[in-house]
Each structure stands twice: as C-alpha cells, then as structure tokens.
Coordinates of C-alpha atoms in Angstrom, one line a residue:
M82 CA -116.2 -11.6 -15.6
T83 CA -118.1 -8.4 -15.2
G84 CA -116.9 -5.8 -12.7
N85 CA -120.0 -6.2 -10.5
R86 CA -119.5 -10.0 -10.4
Y87 CA -115.8 -9.6 -9.4
L88 CA -116.8 -7.2 -6.6
E89 CA -119.4 -9.7 -5.3
L90 CA -116.8 -12.5 -5.1
M91 CA -114.3 -10.3 -3.3
V92 CA -116.9 -9.2 -0.7
S93 CA -117.9 -12.9 -0.2
A94 CA -114.3 -14.0 0.4
I95 CA -113.8 -11.3 3.0
I96 CA -117.0 -12.3 4.8
D97 CA -116.3 -16.0 4.7
A98 CA -112.6 -15.8 5.8
P99 CA -113.3 -15.7 9.6
L100 CA -115.8 -18.6 9.2
R101 CA -113.2 -20.8 7.4
T102 CA -110.7 -20.0 10.1
A103 CA -113.0 -21.0 12.9
A104 CA -114.0 -24.2 11.1
T105 CA -110.3 -25.3 10.7
G106 CA -109.4 -24.4 14.2
H107 CA -106.6 -22.1 13.1
S108 CA -106.4 -18.5 13.7
A109 CA -104.5 -15.8 11.8
K110 CA -101.2 -14.9 13.4
T111 CA -101.4 -11.5 15.0
P112 CA -98.4 -9.5 16.1
V113 CA -97.7 -9.5 19.9
R114 CA -97.6 -5.9 21.2
T115 CA -94.8 -5.4 23.7
P116 CA -95.9 -3.1 26.6
M117 CA -94.2 0.2 26.6
R118 CA -91.5 0.6 29.3
T119 CA -92.8 3.6 31.1
A120 CA -91.2 5.5 34.0
T121 CA -93.4 3.6 36.4
T122 CA -92.2 0.1 35.1
L123 CA -88.6 1.2 35.2
Q124 CA -88.9 2.7 38.7
K125 CA -86.3 1.4 41.2
R126 CA -87.8 -0.1 44.3
E127 CA -86.3 -0.7 47.7
P128 CA -85.2 -4.3 48.1
A129 CA -88.1 -6.6 49.2
P130 CA -88.8 -6.6 52.9
G131 CA -89.2 -10.4 53.1
P132 CA -92.1 -12.7 53.8
D133 CA -93.0 -11.1 57.2
G134 CA -93.4 -7.6 55.7
P135 CA -92.2 -4.4 57.4
V136 CA -90.3 -4.7 60.7
P137 CA -89.6 -2.3 63.5
V138 CA -87.4 0.6 62.4
T139 CA -84.3 -0.6 64.4
Q140 CA -84.6 -4.1 63.0
A141 CA -84.7 -2.7 59.5
F142 CA -81.6 -0.5 60.3
A143 CA -79.8 -3.5 61.8
R144 CA -80.3 -5.3 58.4
G145 CA -79.0 -2.2 56.6
R146 CA -82.5 -1.4 55.2
S147 CA -84.4 1.9 55.1
A148 CA -87.2 3.4 57.0
V149 CA -89.5 6.5 56.8
L150 CA -89.4 9.1 59.6
L151 CA -92.3 11.5 59.9
D152 CA -92.2 15.0 61.4
Q153 CA -94.3 18.1 61.1
E154 CA -92.6 19.1 57.9
G155 CA -93.1 15.9 56.0
A156 CA -91.3 12.6 55.6
V157 CA -87.6 11.6 55.7
L158 CA -86.1 8.5 54.2
A159 CA -83.3 7.2 56.4
F160 CA -80.9 4.3 56.6
P161 CA -77.4 3.6 58.2
A162 CA -74.5 5.3 56.4
A163 CA -72.2 2.5 57.4
T164 CA -74.0 0.0 55.1
A165 CA -75.0 2.4 52.3
T166 CA -75.1 0.9 48.9
A167 CA -75.4 2.3 45.4
T168 CA -78.9 0.8 45.0
Q169 CA -80.1 2.5 48.2
L170 CA -78.6 5.8 47.0
H171 CA -80.3 5.5 43.6
F172 CA -83.6 4.9 45.4
A173 CA -83.1 7.8 47.7
I174 CA -82.1 10.2 44.9
R175 CA -85.1 9.0 42.8
H176 CA -87.6 9.8 45.5
S177 CA -86.1 13.0 46.9
S178 CA -84.9 16.3 45.6
G179 CA -81.5 14.7 45.1
L180 CA -80.0 16.4 48.1
I181 CA -78.5 13.6 50.3
H182 CA -77.6 14.4 53.9
A183 CA -75.5 12.6 56.5
A184 CA -76.9 13.2 59.9
M185 CA -73.9 13.2 62.3
P186 CA -73.0 14.1 65.9
S187 CA -71.4 17.5 66.2
T188 CA -68.3 16.2 67.8
R189 CA -67.6 13.8 64.9
L190 CA -67.9 16.6 62.4
D191 CA -65.3 18.6 64.4
E192 CA -63.0 15.6 64.4
L193 CA -63.3 15.3 60.6
R194 CA -62.8 19.1 60.2
I195 CA -66.1 19.6 58.4
P196 CA -67.1 23.2 58.9
D197 CA -70.6 24.6 59.0
Q198 CA -72.1 26.0 55.8
W199 CA -71.9 29.8 56.1
V200 CA -75.2 31.7 55.8
S201 CA -76.0 35.3 56.6
P202 CA -77.6 35.7 60.1
S203 CA -80.9 36.7 58.5
Q204 CA -81.1 33.5 56.5
N205 CA -79.9 31.1 59.2
S206 CA -82.6 28.5 59.7
G207 CA -80.7 26.7 62.4
A208 CA -80.8 23.4 60.4
G209 CA -77.0 22.8 61.0
F210 CA -76.0 22.2 57.4
T211 CA -72.2 21.9 56.9
V212 CA -70.0 22.1 53.9
A213 CA -70.6 19.2 51.5
V214 CA -67.9 16.6 51.2
D215 CA -66.7 13.8 48.9
A216 CA -64.4 10.8 49.6
A217 CA -60.8 11.7 48.8
D218 CA -60.3 8.3 47.1
G219 CA -62.3 5.6 45.4
I220 CA -64.7 7.8 43.5
T221 CA -64.9 9.7 40.1
T222 CA -67.0 12.9 40.0
G223 CA -68.6 12.2 43.4
I224 CA -72.2 12.7 42.2
S225 CA -73.2 9.2 41.2
A226 CA -75.1 6.9 43.5
Y227 CA -72.0 4.7 43.8
D228 CA -69.7 7.6 44.7
R229 CA -72.1 9.0 47.2
A230 CA -72.6 5.6 48.9
H231 CA -68.8 5.4 49.2
T232 CA -68.5 8.8 50.7
L233 CA -71.2 8.0 53.2
R234 CA -69.4 4.9 54.3
I235 CA -66.3 6.9 54.8
L236 CA -68.2 9.4 57.0
A237 CA -69.5 6.5 59.1
D238 CA -66.2 4.7 59.5
P239 CA -64.8 5.5 63.0
A240 CA -61.3 5.1 61.6
S241 CA -61.7 7.9 59.0
V242 CA -59.7 11.1 59.4
A243 CA -60.1 14.6 57.9
T244 CA -57.8 13.8 55.0
D245 CA -60.1 11.0 53.8
L246 CA -62.5 13.7 52.6
T247 CA -62.4 16.6 50.2
R248 CA -64.4 19.8 50.4
P249 CA -66.7 20.8 48.8
G250 CA -68.5 17.7 47.5
H251 CA -71.8 16.0 46.9
V252 CA -72.9 14.8 50.4
M253 CA -74.1 17.4 52.9
P254 CA -73.7 16.5 56.6
I255 CA -76.1 17.9 59.2
R256 CA -74.7 18.8 62.6
C257 CA -76.8 17.1 65.2
A258 CA -77.1 17.6 69.0
A259 CA -74.9 15.5 71.2
G260 CA -78.0 14.4 73.2
G261 CA -79.8 13.1 70.2
F262 CA -83.5 13.2 69.9
T263 CA -83.9 13.9 73.6
A264 CA -81.9 17.1 73.3
R265 CA -83.3 18.2 69.9
P266 CA -86.4 16.4 68.6
R267 CA -85.8 16.4 64.9
P268 CA -85.8 13.5 62.4
W269 CA -82.0 13.9 61.9
E270 CA -81.3 13.2 65.6
L271 CA -83.9 10.5 65.7
A272 CA -82.2 8.8 62.7
I273 CA -78.8 8.9 64.5
D274 CA -80.4 7.4 67.7
L275 CA -82.1 4.6 65.9
V276 CA -79.1 3.8 63.7
A277 CA -76.9 3.6 66.9
A278 CA -79.5 1.5 68.6
A279 CA -79.3 -0.9 65.7
G280 CA -75.6 -1.4 66.3
H281 CA -74.1 0.9 63.6
P282 CA -71.9 4.0 64.0
P283 CA -74.1 7.0 64.7
V284 CA -74.2 8.4 61.1
A285 CA -77.5 8.2 59.2
V286 CA -78.2 8.8 55.5
A287 CA -81.3 11.1 55.3
C288 CA -83.3 12.9 52.6
R289 CA -86.7 14.5 52.3
L290 CA -89.2 12.5 50.3
I291 CA -90.8 14.3 47.4
G292 CA -94.0 13.4 45.7
E293 CA -94.8 13.3 41.9
D294 CA -96.1 16.9 42.2
G295 CA -92.7 18.1 43.4
D296 CA -93.8 18.8 46.9
T297 CA -92.8 17.1 50.1
L298 CA -94.9 14.0 51.0
D299 CA -97.5 14.5 53.7
D300 CA -98.6 11.8 56.2
R301 CA -101.0 10.2 53.7
G302 CA -98.4 10.2 50.9
A303 CA -95.7 8.9 53.2
A304 CA -97.9 6.1 54.4
A305 CA -98.7 5.1 50.8
F306 CA -95.0 5.3 49.9
A307 CA -94.0 3.1 52.9
R308 CA -96.7 0.5 52.1
H309 CA -95.7 0.3 48.4
H310 CA -92.0 -0.2 49.2
G311 CA -92.5 -2.3 52.4
L312 CA -90.8 0.2 54.7
P313 CA -91.5 0.8 58.4
V314 CA -92.6 4.2 59.5
C315 CA -91.6 6.2 62.6
E316 CA -94.1 8.8 63.6
S317 CA -91.6 10.8 65.6
Y318 CA -93.8 13.8 66.4
R319 CA -96.7 11.6 67.5
S320 CA -94.8 8.9 69.3
G321 CA -93.8 11.0 72.4
V322 CA -90.2 9.8 72.3
A323 CA -88.4 11.5 75.1
S324 CA -85.8 9.2 76.6
R325 CA -83.2 6.6 75.8
P326 CA -85.1 3.7 77.5
H327 CA -87.5 3.8 74.6
L328 CA -84.6 3.2 72.2
R329 CA -83.5 0.2 74.3
E330 CA -87.0 -1.2 73.8
V331 CA -86.6 -0.7 70.1
A332 CA -83.3 -2.5 70.1
A333 CA -84.9 -5.4 71.9
G334 CA -87.4 -5.7 69.0
V335 CA -90.4 -4.1 70.6
Q336 CA -92.7 -2.5 68.0
F337 CA -91.9 1.1 69.1
T338 CA -92.5 2.6 65.7
A339 CA -95.0 1.3 63.2
T340 CA -96.9 2.2 60.1
M341 CA -99.9 4.4 60.3
S342 CA -102.8 2.6 62.1
S343 CA -105.9 1.6 60.3
T344 CA -107.9 4.3 62.2
Q345 CA -105.5 7.0 61.2
G346 CA -105.5 5.7 57.6
A347 CA -109.3 5.7 57.5
Q348 CA -109.3 9.4 58.4
H349 CA -107.6 10.1 55.1
E350 CA -109.7 7.8 52.9

C-alpha cells in the first residue's frame, strides 16, 4: 500500500466515525467534568427561612434566627446571644470583619465585672467597647465559631457570674444605654430591645456586615444580602422608632420592620 493510499484510508475513517456512531445509536463515552467547588459554592448560608419567607424581626429573634439592622453607617447582623450556635457564628464571621460583639445593658456588664476598653480621650468614639472576654470553661482557644457561640451564651445567661468569664478574650461586649433605643438610637440598643421583646435575655450578638470589596454594606447591598439569605431587615434610622409601645406591637407580630419596599428598591436599580 502506498503512503498516499494509507493516508486516504485514515482520513476516511476519521470522517466516517461520527456517521457510524449515529447510525448505531451509540455515542462515544466522554468524561463527565465535575464543577469546581468555588468559594461561592462553599459559602455558608443562614438556615432557610421556611415556606413563608422572611418574618418580622422579633418573630425571627423568637425563633433564634438572625436579622439585618440598618443605620446611617451601614448594616448590622444581629441575633439573640442566648441561642447562639456555631453555625450562626460561622455565618457572622464569614460576612463581617470577624469582630463579634455582644450588645449588653451597662448594668449587666458591671455585674459581670467587664470593664470598658481603655482609649485615650482624643480617640474615644463613645462606642462603648469593653474588654473582650471568653468563657472560663467549655472552650479551647476561644476564637472558633463554636467557642465564641459558647461565650455568647454564657454572657446571655442570667445565672452567669464574673468568674464564668476570662479577660481578655475573643468576644467584645458593647456597653448599651439602660433606656435602650429610646435613650440612645443605635443599632446595638435596638438589637437589645428587639431581642428582649422576643422573649430572650437582653443580650444580642451583633457585627457589621462587610461586602466583597471589604467595605461596609450600604442600603442596596444590605437589601440584596437579606433577600439572598431570607432575613428580615429593620430600617432603624428610617422607622421613627421612639417608644416601647412600638416594640410591644412587634412582639404581637405586627410587621413593624420589613425589607426595603419596592419603591425604595427601584430607586437603586
């Protein structure tokens, strides 16, 4: 067989192969490509909100779930400290700077002998940060999601005493006004009021939400985040909250705080 004839037969076989495959109804086995597990596919999500979607904030807190609180500085993720879980802490750490706060009444911090974080007068922002704490027992290094959830439950437990905590640690309490949001309209006080209205001890887990660009989430980013994770949103600086009766309405199940309205959302489209 000449070289040219051999080449012609090889070309013919390559061309005819797909036709023979189609005629017999068999296809060549091709490898199945497994999708790459990216950071997005591995991302932890807040537990599903259920078939009815987001609920009023206090109803979410009553179930031990999370909510997003908005203020003029961005968005805060909050949930009751008394029911904090490792899964919730992992979620909070993943979507924040990693700094986890426990918003607490000033009197309770004094009972637990948790002093304020010292700062020079020129750098004092008035935020009310205290020395960070860890649980004295039941944890390892204190920094894991499991350990921080345990510390937060200790902080929320009315039976806890000063010796149940070590200082410094990995959870940073925030000293809040005794009068709550009425006395000092900040998301930290609002979180305490809503957690208490939901039937929990007045200690709230709180952290600033951070976007993929490393900056705090604005209204639009917070609304998208809440929709994606099925979380209710409290627009604290727009809602005009000024008195405790509003909180009683929330506890009764009235939709006092809701996700951003369609009109507000359209302004950002």
